[in-house]
CSV table of C-alpha atoms in Angstrom, one decimal:
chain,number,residue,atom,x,y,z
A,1,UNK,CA,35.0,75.7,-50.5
A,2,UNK,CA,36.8,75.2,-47.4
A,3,UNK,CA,34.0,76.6,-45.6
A,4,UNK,CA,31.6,73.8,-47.2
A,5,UNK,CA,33.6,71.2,-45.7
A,6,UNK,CA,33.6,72.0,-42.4
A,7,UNK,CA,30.5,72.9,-42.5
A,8,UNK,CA,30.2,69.1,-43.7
A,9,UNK,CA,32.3,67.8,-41.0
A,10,UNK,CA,30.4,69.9,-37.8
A,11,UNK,CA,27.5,68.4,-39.5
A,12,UNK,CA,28.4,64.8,-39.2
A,13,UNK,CA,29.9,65.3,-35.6
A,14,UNK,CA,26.6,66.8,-34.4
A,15,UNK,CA,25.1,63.5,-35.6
A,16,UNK,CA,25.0,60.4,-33.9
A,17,UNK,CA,26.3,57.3,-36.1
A,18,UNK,CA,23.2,55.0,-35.8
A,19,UNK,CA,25.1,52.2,-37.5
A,20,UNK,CA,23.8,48.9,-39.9
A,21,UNK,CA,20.0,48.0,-38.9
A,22,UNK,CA,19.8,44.7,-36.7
A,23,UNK,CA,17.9,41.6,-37.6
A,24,UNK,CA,14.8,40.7,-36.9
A,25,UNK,CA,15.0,37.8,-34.2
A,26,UNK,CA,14.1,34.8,-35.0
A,27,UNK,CA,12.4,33.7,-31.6
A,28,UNK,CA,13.3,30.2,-31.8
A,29,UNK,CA,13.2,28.5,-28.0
A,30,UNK,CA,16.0,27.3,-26.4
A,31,UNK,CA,15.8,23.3,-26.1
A,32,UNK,CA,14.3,21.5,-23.2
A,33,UNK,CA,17.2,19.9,-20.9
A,34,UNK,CA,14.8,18.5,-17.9
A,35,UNK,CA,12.5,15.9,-19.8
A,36,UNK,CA,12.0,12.8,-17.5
A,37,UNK,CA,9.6,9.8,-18.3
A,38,UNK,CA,7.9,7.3,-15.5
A,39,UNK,CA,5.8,4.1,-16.1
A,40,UNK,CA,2.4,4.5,-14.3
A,41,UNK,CA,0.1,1.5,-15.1
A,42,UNK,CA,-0.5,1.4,-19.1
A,43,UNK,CA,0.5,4.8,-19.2
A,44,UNK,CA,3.8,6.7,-20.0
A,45,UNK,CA,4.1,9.9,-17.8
A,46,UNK,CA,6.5,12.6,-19.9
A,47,UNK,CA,7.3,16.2,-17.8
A,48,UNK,CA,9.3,18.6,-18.9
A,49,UNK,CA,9.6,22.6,-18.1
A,50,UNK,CA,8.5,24.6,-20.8
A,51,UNK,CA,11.4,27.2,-22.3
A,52,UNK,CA,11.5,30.4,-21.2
A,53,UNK,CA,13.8,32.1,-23.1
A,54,UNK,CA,14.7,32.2,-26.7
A,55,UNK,CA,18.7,31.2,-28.6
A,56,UNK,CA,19.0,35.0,-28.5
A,57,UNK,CA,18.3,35.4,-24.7
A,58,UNK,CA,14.9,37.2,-25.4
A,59,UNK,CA,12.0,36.0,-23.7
A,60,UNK,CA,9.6,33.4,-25.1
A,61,UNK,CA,6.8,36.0,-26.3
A,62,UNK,CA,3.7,33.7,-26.0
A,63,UNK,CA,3.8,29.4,-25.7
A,64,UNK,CA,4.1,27.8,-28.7
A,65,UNK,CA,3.6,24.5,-30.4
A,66,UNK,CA,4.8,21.2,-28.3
A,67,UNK,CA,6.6,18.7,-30.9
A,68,UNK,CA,6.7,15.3,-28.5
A,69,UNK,CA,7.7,11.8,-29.8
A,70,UNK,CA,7.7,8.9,-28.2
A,71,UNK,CA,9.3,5.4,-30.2
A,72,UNK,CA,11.2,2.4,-30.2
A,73,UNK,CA,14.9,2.1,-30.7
A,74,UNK,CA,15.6,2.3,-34.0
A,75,UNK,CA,18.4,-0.2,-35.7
A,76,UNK,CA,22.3,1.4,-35.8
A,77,UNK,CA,23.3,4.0,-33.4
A,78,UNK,CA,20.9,6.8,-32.1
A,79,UNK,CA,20.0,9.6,-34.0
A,80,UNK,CA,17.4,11.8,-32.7
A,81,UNK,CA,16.7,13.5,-36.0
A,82,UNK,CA,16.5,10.5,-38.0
A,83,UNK,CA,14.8,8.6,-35.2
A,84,UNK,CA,12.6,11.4,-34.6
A,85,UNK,CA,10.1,11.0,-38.1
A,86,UNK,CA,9.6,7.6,-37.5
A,87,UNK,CA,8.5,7.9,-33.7
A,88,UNK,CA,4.7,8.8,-32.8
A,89,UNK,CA,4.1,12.2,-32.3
A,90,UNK,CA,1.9,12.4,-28.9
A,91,UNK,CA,-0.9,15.2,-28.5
A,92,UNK,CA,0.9,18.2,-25.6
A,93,UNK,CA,-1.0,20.8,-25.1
A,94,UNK,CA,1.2,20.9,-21.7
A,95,UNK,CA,4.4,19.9,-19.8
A,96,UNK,CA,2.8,17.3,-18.6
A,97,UNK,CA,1.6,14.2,-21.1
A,98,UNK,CA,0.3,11.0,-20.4
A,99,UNK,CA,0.5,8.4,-23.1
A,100,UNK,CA,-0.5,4.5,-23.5
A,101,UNK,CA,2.4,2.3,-24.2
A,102,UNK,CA,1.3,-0.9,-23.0
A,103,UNK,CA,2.0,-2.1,-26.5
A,104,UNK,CA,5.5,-1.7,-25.8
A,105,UNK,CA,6.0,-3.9,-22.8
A,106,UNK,CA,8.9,-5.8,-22.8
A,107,UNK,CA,10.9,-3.2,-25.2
A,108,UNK,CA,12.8,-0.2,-24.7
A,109,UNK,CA,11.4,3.2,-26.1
A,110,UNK,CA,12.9,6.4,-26.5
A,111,UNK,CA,11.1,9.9,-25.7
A,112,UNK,CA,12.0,13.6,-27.1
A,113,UNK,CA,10.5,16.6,-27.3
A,114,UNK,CA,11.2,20.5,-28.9
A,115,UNK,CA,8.9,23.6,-29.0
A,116,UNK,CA,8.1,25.9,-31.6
A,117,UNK,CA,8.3,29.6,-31.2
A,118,UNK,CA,5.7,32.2,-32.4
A,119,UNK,CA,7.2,32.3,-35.7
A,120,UNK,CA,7.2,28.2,-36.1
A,121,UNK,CA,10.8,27.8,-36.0
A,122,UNK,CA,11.4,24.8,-34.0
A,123,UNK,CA,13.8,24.4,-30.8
A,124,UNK,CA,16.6,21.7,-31.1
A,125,UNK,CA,15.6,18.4,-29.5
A,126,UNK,CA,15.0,17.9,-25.9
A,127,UNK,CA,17.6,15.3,-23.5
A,128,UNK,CA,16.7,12.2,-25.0
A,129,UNK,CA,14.9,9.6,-22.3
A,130,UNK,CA,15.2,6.2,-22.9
A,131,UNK,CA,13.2,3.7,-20.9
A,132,UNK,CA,12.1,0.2,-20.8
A,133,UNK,CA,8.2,-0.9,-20.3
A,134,UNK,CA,7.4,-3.7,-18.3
A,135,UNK,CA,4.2,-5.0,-18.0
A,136,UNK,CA,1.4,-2.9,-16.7
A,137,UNK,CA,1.0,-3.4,-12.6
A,138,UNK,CA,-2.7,-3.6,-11.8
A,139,UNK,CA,-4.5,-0.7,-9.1
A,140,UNK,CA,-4.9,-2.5,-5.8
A,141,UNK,CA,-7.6,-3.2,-4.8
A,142,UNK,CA,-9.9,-3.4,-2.0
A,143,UNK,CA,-8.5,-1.2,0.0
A,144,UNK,CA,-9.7,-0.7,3.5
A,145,UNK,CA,-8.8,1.6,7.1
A,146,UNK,CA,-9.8,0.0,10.0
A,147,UNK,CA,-8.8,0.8,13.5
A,148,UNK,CA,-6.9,-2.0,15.1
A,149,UNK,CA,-4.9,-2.4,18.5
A,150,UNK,CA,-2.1,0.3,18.3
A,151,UNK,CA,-2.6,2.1,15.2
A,152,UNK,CA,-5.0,1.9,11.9
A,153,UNK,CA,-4.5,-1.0,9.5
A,154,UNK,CA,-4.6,-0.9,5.9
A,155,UNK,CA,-5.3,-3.9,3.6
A,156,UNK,CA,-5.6,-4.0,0.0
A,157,UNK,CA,-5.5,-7.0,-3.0
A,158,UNK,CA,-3.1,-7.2,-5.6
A,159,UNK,CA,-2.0,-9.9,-7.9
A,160,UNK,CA,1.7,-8.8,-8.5
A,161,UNK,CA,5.5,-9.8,-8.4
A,162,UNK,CA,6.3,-10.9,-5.1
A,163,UNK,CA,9.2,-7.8,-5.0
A,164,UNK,CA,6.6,-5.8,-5.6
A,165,UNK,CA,6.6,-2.4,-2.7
A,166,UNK,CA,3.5,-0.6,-2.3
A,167,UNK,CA,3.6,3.1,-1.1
A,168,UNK,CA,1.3,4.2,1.3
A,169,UNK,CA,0.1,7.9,1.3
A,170,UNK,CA,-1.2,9.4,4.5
A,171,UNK,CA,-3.6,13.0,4.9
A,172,UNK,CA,-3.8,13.3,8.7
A,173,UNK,CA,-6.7,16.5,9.9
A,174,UNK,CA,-5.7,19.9,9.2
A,175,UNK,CA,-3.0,18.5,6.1
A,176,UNK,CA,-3.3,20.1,3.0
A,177,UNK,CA,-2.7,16.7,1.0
A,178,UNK,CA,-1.2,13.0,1.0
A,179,UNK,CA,2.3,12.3,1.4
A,180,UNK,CA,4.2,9.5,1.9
A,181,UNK,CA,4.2,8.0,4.7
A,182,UNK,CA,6.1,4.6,4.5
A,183,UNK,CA,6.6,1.8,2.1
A,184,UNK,CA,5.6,-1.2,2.7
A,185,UNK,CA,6.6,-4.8,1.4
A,186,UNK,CA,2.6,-6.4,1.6
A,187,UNK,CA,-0.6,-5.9,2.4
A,188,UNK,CA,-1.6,-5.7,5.5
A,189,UNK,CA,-0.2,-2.5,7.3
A,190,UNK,CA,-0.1,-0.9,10.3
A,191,UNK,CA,0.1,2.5,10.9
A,192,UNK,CA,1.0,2.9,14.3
A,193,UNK,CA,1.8,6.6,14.3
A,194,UNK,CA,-2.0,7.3,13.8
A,195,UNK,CA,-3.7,8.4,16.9
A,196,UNK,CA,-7.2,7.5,18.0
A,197,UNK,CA,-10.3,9.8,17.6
A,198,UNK,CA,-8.1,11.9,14.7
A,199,UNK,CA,-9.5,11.7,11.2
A,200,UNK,CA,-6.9,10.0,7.8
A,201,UNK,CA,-7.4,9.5,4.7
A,202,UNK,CA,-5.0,6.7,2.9
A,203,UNK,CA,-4.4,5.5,-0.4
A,204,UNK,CA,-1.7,3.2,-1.8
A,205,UNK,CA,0.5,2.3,-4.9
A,206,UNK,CA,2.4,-0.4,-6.1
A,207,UNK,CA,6.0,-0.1,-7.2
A,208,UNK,CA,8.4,-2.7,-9.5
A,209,UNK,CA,11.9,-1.6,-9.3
A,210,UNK,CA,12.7,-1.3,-13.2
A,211,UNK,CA,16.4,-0.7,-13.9
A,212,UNK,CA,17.5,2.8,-12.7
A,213,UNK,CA,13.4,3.7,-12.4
A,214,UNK,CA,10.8,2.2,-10.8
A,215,UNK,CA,7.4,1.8,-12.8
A,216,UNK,CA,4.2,2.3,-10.2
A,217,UNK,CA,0.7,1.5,-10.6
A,218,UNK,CA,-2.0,3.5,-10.7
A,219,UNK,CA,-2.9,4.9,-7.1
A,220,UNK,CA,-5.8,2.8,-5.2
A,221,UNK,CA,-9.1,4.7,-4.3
A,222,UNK,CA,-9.2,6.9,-0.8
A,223,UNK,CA,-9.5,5.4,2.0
A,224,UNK,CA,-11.1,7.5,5.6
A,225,UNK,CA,-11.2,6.8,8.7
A,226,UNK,CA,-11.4,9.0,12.3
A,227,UNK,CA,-10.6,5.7,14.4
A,228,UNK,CA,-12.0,4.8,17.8
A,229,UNK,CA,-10.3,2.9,20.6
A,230,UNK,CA,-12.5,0.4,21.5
A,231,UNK,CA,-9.5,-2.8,22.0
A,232,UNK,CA,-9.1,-4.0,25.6
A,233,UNK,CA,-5.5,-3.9,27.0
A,234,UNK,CA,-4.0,-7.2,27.6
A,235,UNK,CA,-5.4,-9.8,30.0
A,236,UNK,CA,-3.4,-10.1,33.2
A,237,UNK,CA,-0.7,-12.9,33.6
A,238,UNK,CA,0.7,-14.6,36.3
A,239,UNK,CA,-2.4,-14.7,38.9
A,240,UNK,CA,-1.7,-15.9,42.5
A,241,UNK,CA,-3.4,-16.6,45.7
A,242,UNK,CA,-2.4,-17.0,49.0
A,243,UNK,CA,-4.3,-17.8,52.2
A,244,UNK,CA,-3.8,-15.4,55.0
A,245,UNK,CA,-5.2,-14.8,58.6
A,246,UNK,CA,-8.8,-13.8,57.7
A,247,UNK,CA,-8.0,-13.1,53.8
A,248,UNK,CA,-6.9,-14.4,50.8
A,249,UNK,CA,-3.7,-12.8,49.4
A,250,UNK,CA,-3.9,-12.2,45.1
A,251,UNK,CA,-0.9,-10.8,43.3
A,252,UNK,CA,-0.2,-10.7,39.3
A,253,UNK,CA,1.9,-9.6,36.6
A,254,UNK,CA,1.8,-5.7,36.1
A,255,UNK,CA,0.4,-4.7,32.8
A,256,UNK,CA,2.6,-3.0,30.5
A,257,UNK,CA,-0.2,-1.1,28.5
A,258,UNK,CA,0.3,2.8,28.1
A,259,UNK,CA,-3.0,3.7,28.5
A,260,UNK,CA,-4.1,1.3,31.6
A,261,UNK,CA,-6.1,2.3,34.2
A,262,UNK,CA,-6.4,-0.5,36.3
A,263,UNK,CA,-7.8,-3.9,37.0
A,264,UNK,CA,-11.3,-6.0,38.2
A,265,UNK,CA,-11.1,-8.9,40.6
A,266,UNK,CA,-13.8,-11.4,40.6
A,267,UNK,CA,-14.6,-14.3,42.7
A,268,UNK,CA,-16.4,-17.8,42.7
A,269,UNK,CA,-17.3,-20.1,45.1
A,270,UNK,CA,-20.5,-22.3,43.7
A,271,UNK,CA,-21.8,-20.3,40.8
A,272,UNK,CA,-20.5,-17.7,38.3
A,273,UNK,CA,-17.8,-15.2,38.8
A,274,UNK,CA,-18.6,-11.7,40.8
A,275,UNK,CA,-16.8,-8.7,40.2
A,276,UNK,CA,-15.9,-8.1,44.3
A,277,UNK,CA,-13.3,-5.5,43.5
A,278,UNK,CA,-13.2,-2.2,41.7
A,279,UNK,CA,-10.6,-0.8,40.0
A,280,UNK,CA,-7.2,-0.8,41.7
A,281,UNK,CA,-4.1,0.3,40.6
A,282,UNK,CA,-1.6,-2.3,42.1
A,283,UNK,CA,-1.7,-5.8,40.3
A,284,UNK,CA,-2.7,-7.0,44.0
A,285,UNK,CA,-5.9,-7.6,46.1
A,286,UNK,CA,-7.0,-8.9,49.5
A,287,UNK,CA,-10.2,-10.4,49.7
A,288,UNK,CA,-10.9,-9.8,53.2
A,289,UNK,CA,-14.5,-10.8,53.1
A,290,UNK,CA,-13.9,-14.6,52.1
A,291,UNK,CA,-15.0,-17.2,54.9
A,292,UNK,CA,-13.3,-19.3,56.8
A,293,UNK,CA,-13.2,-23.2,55.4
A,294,UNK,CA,-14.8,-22.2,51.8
A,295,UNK,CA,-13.4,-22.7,48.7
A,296,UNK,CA,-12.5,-19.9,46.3
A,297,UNK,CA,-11.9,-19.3,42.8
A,298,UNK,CA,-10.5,-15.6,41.0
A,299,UNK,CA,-9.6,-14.2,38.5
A,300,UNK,CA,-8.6,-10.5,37.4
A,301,UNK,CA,-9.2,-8.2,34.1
A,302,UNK,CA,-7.1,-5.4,32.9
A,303,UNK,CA,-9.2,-1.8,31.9
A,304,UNK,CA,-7.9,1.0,30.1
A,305,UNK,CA,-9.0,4.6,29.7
A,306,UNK,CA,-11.5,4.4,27.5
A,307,UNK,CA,-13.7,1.7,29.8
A,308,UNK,CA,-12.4,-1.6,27.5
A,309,UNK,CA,-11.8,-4.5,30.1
A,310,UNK,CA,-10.0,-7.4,28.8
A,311,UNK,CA,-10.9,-11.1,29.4
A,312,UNK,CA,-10.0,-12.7,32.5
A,313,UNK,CA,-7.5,-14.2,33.6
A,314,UNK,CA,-6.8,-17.8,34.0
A,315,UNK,CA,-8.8,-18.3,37.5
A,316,UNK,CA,-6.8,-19.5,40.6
A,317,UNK,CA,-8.2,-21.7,43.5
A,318,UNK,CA,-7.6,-21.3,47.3
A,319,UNK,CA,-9.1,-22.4,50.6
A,320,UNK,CA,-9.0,-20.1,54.0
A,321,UNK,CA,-8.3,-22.0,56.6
C-alpha cells in the first residue's frame, strides 16, 4: 500500500499542474478618447482614431462596427447613455465622418461615438464633444492670382461677417501640397514672398471664430499662376537742370527699386521728346550737345532688369546761355 502512494505522489510531481481553464476573451475595444468635431460649411466634420487594443490588452483582431451619434442637448444634466438613443446615428464606415447639420444652426449639439468588436460587444462611449453651429459660411468666390508689383495678388468674393479671416493656402514648384501660408483679414492679398517666373497654386477659406473653435467654410477652387514681371519700377522724382559752360547739368532722386537697372533721358526743344541718353546708372546726365541760346525741355525714366521703363518724369525747362 505504501508503495501505491508514492507511486501516486512521484506521479503527480512528474506532472505539471495546468490549473482552471481561462475564459474566452471577450474582445470588446477600449473607448475612443481623441474624438474632436469642426464646422466646415453645412457640414459637421467628426475624427477620431480607431481603437487598437481591446479592455483585456489584446489586440483589436479585425475593425469593427462604428456606433456615431450626433444630437442636441437633451433637458436635465448630460447623460451619454440616455442621451445617446435619442441622438441620430450617422453612417462611419471610417474615422473620418462628415455629416449635415445646418438644421442645427444656432443650437448646441453633442457628438459621441463607440466601436463594436468582432464579437458585437460594444466599447464604452467615446469623450463627449459638445459644439455650437452657427450659420453656414458661404465658399468664396471668384478667386483669382494675378501678378502685381511686388508679389502675386489674390482676390476673392464673399458675403460674410465683417470678423470674418480667410486662410490662404500656398503650393509653391517642387511642394508636395498647400499649406498655410498667412491669414488674412479681406480680400485682396498680397503675397509678396512669391517670386517671379516660379509657378503657385492658391486657394482660400474663410474662418468665424466660434467660442473655443472656429467654424470654416468650405475651401475656394485652385487658383495657378507662374507670374511674370512685366511692372515698371517707379518714375524718377526730383528732376533738375542746370546751365553750364557748353552743357546743361540734370540731376534727380535715386531710385530705390531692388531690381533697377538704370535710367533714359529725353529731350525737347520744338516737337516731341527724344530719348538722347542711354541707360546710365547715376541719377545724373550732361547734355553736352544742346546749343547755345535754345530752349530745352527733359525729362528721365527709370528701367529695371527685365526691360520695363516707367513713365517720365515731370519734364524741366532750361536755356544755355
Amino acid at each position: 500500500m505504501r508503495w501505491v502512494c508514492w507511486c501516486a505522489v512521484a506521479l503527480l510531481q512528474g506532472c505539471g499542474y495546468v490549473g482552471d481553464p481561462l475564459p474566452p476573451a471577450l474582445h470588446i475595444p477600449v473607448a475612443v478618447s481623441d474624438l474632436t468635431a469642426f464646422q466646415r460649411g453645412s457640414k459637421l466634420v467628426l475624427r477620431f482614431t480607431a481603437p487598437q487594443l481591446t479592455t483585456e490588452n489584446l489586440p483589436v483582431p479585425a475593425p469593427g462596427e462604428i456606433d456615431l451619434r450626433v444630437g442636441a442637448a437633451p433637458e436635465g444634466a448630460f447623460n451619454v447613455n440616455t442621451w445617446a438613443p435619442a441622438a441620430t446615428r450617422v453612417p462611419a464606415l471610417k474615422p473620418e465622418v462628415r455629416t449635415d447639420v445646418s438644421s442645427y444652426a444656432g443650437k448646441e449639439i453633442f457628438a459621441a461615438v463607440r466601436t463594436a468588436g468582432p464579437k458585437g460587444r460594444w466599447s464604452d462611449w467615446s469623450n463627449v464633444v459638445a459644439i455650437r453651429i452657427v450659420e453656414p459660411l458661404p465658399t468664396p468666390g471668384g478667386f483669382m492670382a494675378e501678378a502685381a508689383p511686388g508679389g502675386v495678388r489674390l482676390q476673392w468674393t464673399i458675403t460674410a461677417p465683417p470678423e470674418t479671416r480667410y486662410r490662404i493656402f500656398r503650393q509653391a514648384d517642387k511642394e508636395e501640397a498647400l499649406t498655410l501660408l498667412a491669414t488674412a483679414t479681406a480680400s485682396p492679398f498680397l503675397d509678396e514672398a512669391a517670386e517671379y517666373e516660379k509657378p503657385y497654386r492658391y486657394q482660400v477659406q474663410a474662418v468665424l471664430a466660434n467660442g473655443d473653435r472656429e467654424a470654416e467654410s468650405e475651401p475656394s477652387s485652385i487658383a495657378e499662376i507662374t507670374p511674370q514681371d512685366t511692372f515698371p519700377p517707379p518714375t524718377p522724382t526730383g528732376l533738375n537742370a542746370l546751365a553750364g559752360v557748353n552743357t546743361i547739368e540734370l540731376a534727380w532722386e535715386p531710385s530705390a527699386d531692388p531690381g533697377l537697372r538704370g535710367y533714359h533721358v529725353y529731350r525737347a526743344r520744338n516737337g516731341d521728346f527724344a530719348r538722347i541718353g542711354d541707360l546710365t546708372e547715376a541719377p545724373a546726365f550732361s547734355d553736352r550737345s544742346a546749343e547755345s541760346g535754345a530752349t530745352y525741355r527733359y525729362a528721365v525714366t527709370a528701367v529695371d532688369q527685365k526691360g520695363n521703363e516707367s513713365p517720365k518724369s515731370e519734364p524741366v525747362e532750361q536755356k544755355l546761355p
